[in-house]
XYZ file of C-alpha atoms in Angstrom:
370
model
C 63.036 103.937 107.243
C 62.139 100.287 107.753
C 64.460 97.551 108.918
C 64.573 96.181 105.392
C 68.071 96.566 103.866
C 68.621 97.060 100.113
C 67.833 93.836 98.234
C 67.754 91.896 101.495
C 66.856 88.435 100.249
C 69.302 86.294 102.231
C 67.308 83.686 104.141
C 67.281 83.259 107.882
C 68.529 79.699 107.379
C 71.704 81.021 105.761
C 72.161 83.418 108.673
C 71.657 80.629 111.185
C 74.044 78.395 109.261
C 76.942 80.800 109.690
C 76.038 81.410 113.327
C 76.070 77.634 113.951
C 79.376 77.328 112.092
C 81.005 79.913 114.326
C 79.376 78.487 117.454
C 80.680 75.021 116.617
C 84.198 76.427 116.585
C 83.772 77.364 120.231
C 83.596 73.684 121.152
C 87.223 73.414 120.046
C 88.383 75.808 122.737
C 88.601 73.084 125.350
C 91.489 71.683 123.340
C 92.642 74.821 121.596
C 91.812 78.224 123.071
C 91.899 79.770 119.611
C 90.582 77.664 116.728
C 92.237 79.479 113.814
C 95.784 79.128 112.570
C 97.993 82.229 112.650
C 100.953 82.678 110.323
C 103.287 85.486 109.379
C 102.828 87.279 106.075
C 105.161 86.488 103.210
C 108.544 88.230 103.320
C 107.865 89.725 99.890
C 104.675 91.335 101.233
C 106.518 92.777 104.211
C 109.248 94.249 102.008
C 106.660 95.821 99.699
C 104.801 97.392 102.627
C 107.957 98.795 104.208
C 108.535 100.863 101.091
C 105.503 102.951 102.007
C 104.631 102.290 105.679
C 107.345 104.065 107.631
C 105.916 103.826 111.135
C 106.690 101.086 113.646
C 108.059 97.982 111.927
C 105.210 95.571 112.632
C 105.174 92.163 111.025
C 101.661 91.432 109.850
C 100.011 88.071 110.370
C 97.252 86.235 108.548
C 94.494 84.515 110.471
C 92.358 81.519 109.575
C 91.052 80.343 106.209
C 89.905 83.808 105.149
C 93.394 85.278 105.693
C 92.362 88.221 107.843
C 95.330 90.555 108.381
C 96.454 91.976 111.713
C 99.629 93.170 113.377
C 101.591 90.370 115.037
C 100.685 91.736 118.492
C 97.195 90.345 117.881
C 98.550 86.916 118.817
C 98.938 88.012 122.443
C 95.223 88.648 122.937
C 93.535 86.571 120.223
C 92.430 83.680 122.447
C 91.483 86.008 125.306
C 89.161 87.998 123.040
C 87.706 84.899 121.427
C 86.909 83.388 124.843
C 86.035 86.664 126.566
C 83.186 86.384 129.115
C 80.218 88.421 127.929
C 77.402 90.161 129.779
C 73.789 90.549 128.605
C 74.009 94.360 128.660
C 77.204 94.540 126.556
C 76.922 96.530 123.321
C 79.391 96.101 120.456
C 79.896 98.506 117.555
C 81.611 96.483 114.833
C 82.875 97.655 111.449
C 85.670 97.591 108.952
C 87.819 100.680 109.674
C 86.542 104.049 108.415
C 82.992 102.902 107.785
C 81.313 105.436 110.056
C 82.405 103.758 113.282
C 82.918 106.886 115.402
C 79.603 108.414 114.325
C 77.804 105.171 115.145
C 79.584 104.872 118.500
C 78.397 108.303 119.628
C 74.840 107.550 118.472
C 74.737 104.171 120.221
C 76.320 105.405 123.451
C 73.978 108.372 123.817
C 70.874 106.278 123.169
C 71.973 103.546 125.571
C 72.968 106.159 128.183
C 69.641 108.020 128.158
C 71.041 110.980 126.225
C 73.574 111.988 128.865
C 75.236 114.714 126.781
C 77.116 116.139 129.766
C 78.817 112.816 130.504
C 79.587 112.323 126.818
C 81.203 115.747 126.584
C 83.260 115.173 129.728
C 84.559 111.748 128.720
C 86.359 111.045 125.427
C 84.815 108.341 123.292
C 87.956 106.254 123.761
C 87.276 106.128 127.502
C 83.586 105.312 127.001
C 84.331 102.375 124.687
C 86.797 99.521 124.952
C 88.631 99.395 121.617
C 89.579 95.733 121.635
C 92.550 96.038 119.264
C 94.142 99.386 120.047
C 96.895 97.938 122.251
C 97.966 95.784 119.288
C 99.372 98.908 117.643
C 101.221 100.090 120.730
C 104.488 98.230 120.261
C 107.297 98.681 122.786
C 108.923 101.111 120.366
C 105.757 103.213 120.169
C 105.162 103.063 123.928
C 108.718 104.067 124.800
C 108.599 107.042 122.449
C 105.224 108.168 123.821
C 106.443 107.907 127.416
C 109.555 109.876 126.541
C 107.465 112.567 124.859
C 105.105 112.865 127.840
C 107.407 112.826 130.865
C 105.701 114.567 133.786
C 102.284 114.704 132.075
C 100.197 112.579 134.444
C 96.912 112.737 132.536
C 98.560 111.785 129.235
C 100.498 108.932 130.868
C 97.323 107.530 132.474
C 95.637 107.556 129.081
C 98.709 105.902 127.568
C 98.526 103.132 130.164
C 94.890 102.547 129.246
C 95.411 102.277 125.490
C 98.404 99.967 126.032
C 96.309 97.552 128.114
C 94.983 94.554 126.140
C 91.315 94.871 125.266
C 90.320 91.658 127.029
C 91.941 92.884 130.252
C 90.179 96.238 130.018
C 86.912 94.355 129.517
C 87.407 92.345 132.696
C 88.116 95.536 134.662
C 85.182 97.566 133.322
C 81.858 97.667 135.194
C 78.594 97.249 133.318
C 77.220 98.506 131.080
C 80.187 97.960 128.770
C 80.575 99.403 125.288
C 82.965 97.817 122.806
C 84.415 99.053 119.548
C 86.134 96.579 117.274
C 87.168 96.178 113.655
C 87.623 92.441 114.077
C 85.326 90.338 111.879
C 82.522 88.429 113.547
C 84.341 85.102 113.266
C 87.193 86.331 115.490
C 84.867 87.606 118.214
C 83.324 85.376 120.915
C 81.231 82.647 119.343
C 78.320 83.359 121.698
C 78.339 87.106 121.033
C 74.981 87.403 119.283
C 73.264 85.068 121.729
C 74.413 87.202 124.663
C 74.960 90.841 123.690
C 73.829 93.375 121.099
C 75.859 94.192 117.981
C 75.532 97.230 115.715
C 77.478 96.647 112.516
C 78.066 99.548 110.129
C 79.203 99.176 106.507
C 80.205 101.649 103.796
C 81.070 101.726 100.093
C 84.619 100.273 99.911
C 85.859 103.095 97.682
C 84.989 105.695 100.306
C 86.356 103.380 102.995
C 89.691 103.143 101.182
C 89.997 106.929 100.827
C 89.268 107.505 104.509
C 91.533 104.604 105.563
C 94.308 106.098 103.414
C 94.103 109.349 105.372
C 93.916 107.489 108.699
C 97.113 105.623 107.861
C 98.754 108.973 107.157
C 97.368 110.392 110.407
C 98.819 107.804 112.805
C 102.580 108.134 113.146
C 102.944 104.480 114.112
C 101.615 103.617 110.634
C 102.876 106.613 108.598
C 101.885 105.680 105.061
C 103.887 107.862 102.651
C 102.723 106.663 99.247
C 99.977 108.054 97.020
C 96.365 106.918 97.022
C 96.686 104.672 93.962
C 99.420 102.707 95.722
C 97.249 102.469 98.829
C 94.239 101.293 96.820
C 96.330 98.469 95.363
C 97.236 97.352 98.886
C 93.539 97.524 99.777
C 92.219 95.350 96.952
C 95.101 92.889 97.348
C 94.073 92.335 101.002
C 97.422 93.543 102.333
C 96.086 96.032 104.910
C 95.076 95.295 108.482
C 91.567 93.908 108.949
C 91.269 93.004 105.251
C 89.824 91.178 103.310
C 87.159 93.871 103.213
C 84.383 91.812 101.629
C 84.888 88.755 103.832
C 84.525 91.079 106.822
C 81.248 92.529 105.558
C 79.751 89.293 104.333
C 80.178 87.584 107.687
C 78.065 90.268 109.365
C 75.588 90.483 106.458
C 74.801 86.790 106.822
C 73.939 87.392 110.480
C 71.821 90.505 109.936
C 68.508 88.744 110.719
C 69.601 87.748 114.215
C 67.510 89.725 116.727
C 70.671 90.956 118.468
C 72.255 92.267 115.255
C 71.493 95.609 113.617
C 73.196 96.068 110.239
C 73.534 99.702 109.147
C 74.999 101.451 106.142
C 76.940 104.690 106.553
C 75.053 105.996 103.532
C 71.760 105.503 105.419
C 73.043 107.680 108.261
C 73.926 110.384 105.751
C 70.737 110.195 103.725
C 68.240 110.067 106.566
C 69.796 110.453 109.989
C 66.443 110.828 111.758
C 65.073 107.519 110.477
C 68.320 105.716 111.298
C 68.353 107.180 114.815
C 64.862 105.779 115.315
C 65.949 102.348 114.064
C 68.883 102.266 116.482
C 66.680 103.473 119.346
C 64.156 100.733 118.603
C 66.946 98.132 118.474
C 68.201 99.259 121.901
C 64.704 99.389 123.370
C 64.684 103.173 123.788
C 61.794 105.576 123.221
C 62.493 109.113 122.025
C 60.222 112.128 121.884
C 60.300 114.190 118.675
C 62.227 116.878 120.576
C 64.816 114.355 121.779
C 65.188 112.976 118.263
C 65.747 116.461 116.820
C 68.301 117.300 119.517
C 70.221 114.064 118.930
C 70.240 114.608 115.160
C 71.562 118.118 115.727
C 74.294 116.784 118.017
C 75.266 114.213 115.366
C 75.184 116.633 112.418
C 78.545 116.755 110.678
C 79.197 120.400 111.506
C 78.681 119.745 115.214
C 80.378 116.365 115.139
C 83.639 117.569 113.598
C 83.909 120.187 116.377
C 83.105 117.730 119.173
C 86.349 117.341 121.112
C 85.222 114.156 122.850
C 85.088 112.228 119.548
C 88.079 113.742 117.737
C 90.763 111.727 119.577
C 92.432 114.894 120.882
C 93.800 112.799 123.749
C 95.707 110.670 121.217
C 97.032 113.815 119.566
C 98.278 115.098 122.925
C 100.335 111.909 123.259
C 102.152 112.894 120.064
C 100.886 109.892 118.075
C 99.241 111.862 115.264
C 100.545 113.825 112.293
C 99.621 117.500 112.282
C 98.453 117.707 108.668
C 95.665 115.092 108.864
C 92.290 115.100 110.650
C 90.435 112.223 112.312
C 86.917 113.391 111.446
C 87.262 114.516 107.846
C 84.455 115.304 105.345
C 81.494 113.167 106.354
C 80.111 112.496 102.903
C 79.451 109.699 100.424
C 80.992 109.505 96.971
C 84.124 111.440 97.838
C 86.130 108.604 96.278
C 85.477 110.123 92.844
C 88.046 112.822 93.641
C 90.740 110.152 94.070
C 90.038 107.592 91.325
C 91.040 108.101 87.717
C 88.889 106.566 84.989
C 90.819 103.307 84.857
C 90.787 102.882 88.640
C 87.048 103.571 88.767
C 86.330 100.992 86.059
C 88.448 98.323 87.752
C 86.890 99.142 91.133
C 83.420 98.516 89.700
C 84.542 95.128 88.421
C 86.193 94.282 91.748
C 83.043 95.155 93.686
C 80.781 93.229 91.291
C 82.976 90.130 91.487
C 82.975 90.168 95.268
C 79.208 90.587 95.442
C 78.435 87.729 93.046
C 77.674 85.271 95.855
C 75.571 87.615 97.995
C 72.586 89.960 97.804
C 74.494 92.672 99.705
C 74.334 95.968 97.830
C 75.622 99.385 98.874
C 72.946 102.101 98.935
C 75.283 104.525 97.168
C 75.255 102.286 94.088
C 71.470 102.519 93.816
C 71.064 106.247 94.427
């Protein structure tokens, strides 16, 4: 598979324009360490969410002109992340939630770590990557409950301390090479990111994203979504879930896809031709693989093996008591599963919603052309 993305006609000048726009914002940090305004969501939005989200009572905030949504705890680390010192060997895996992030993380880490399968198996993915935002979901209420549930369990309490530490602080404490996972959009990450480090961005059809995100929000007890999928989908398209708006998130990265330090992937590409995508990622990271190494890595990343890989299935989070028993983290690993959740009217409106949001871009999802 070549580096050419579906209908990739966006010019390099457009890519550079957005990069310059974000870089220019960094000049404001001398006066203001974080250049975007942050405001609480409307009370009516909060009341509507609390009908269905029965986990910790977070107040969501909206950030900047694109109204990105996060939990209010984001405010505590926003400027630190935005101004975070970077290193040339840093690697970021960036995505909207449930876009194939975990799969991509394992692929990237193994390639960058010279296929050290033994180390990967011995160390959970959450300890191999700094998840910049995870502490923003560990409110005092959640922390206190987890500590109470794990009294005397030293290993669990050490892990709890780690995930409660702000991402920027973990970054400062971590020796190189550092691996980062984040669902923050490019505009909220350090302005010099692409000029310093490498970024692998992975995108996925929003309908499949919404289905997987729905199950994730039922999995985590601190979120505990109790409504049906149709209700969740309405929250999704109204940009009322964390990290939305979905299309603004994707389009920021899509405009930067020609930068030499950015590799833009689609989840559907990983599914359709894993071997070719592995080779693309290896080339991006400057790694050479033999045919035997490529076959072994593809076997390791196959869905059957991946779903049984304890180091990527957040078992350590489950041991803390933060997850519901009736949901899985790694689920079905397929494309088009959304059709089992959408009725005819929802599917028609989803098509219109996608088309409207793609009017001003040449971004197209591979699943729509297959």
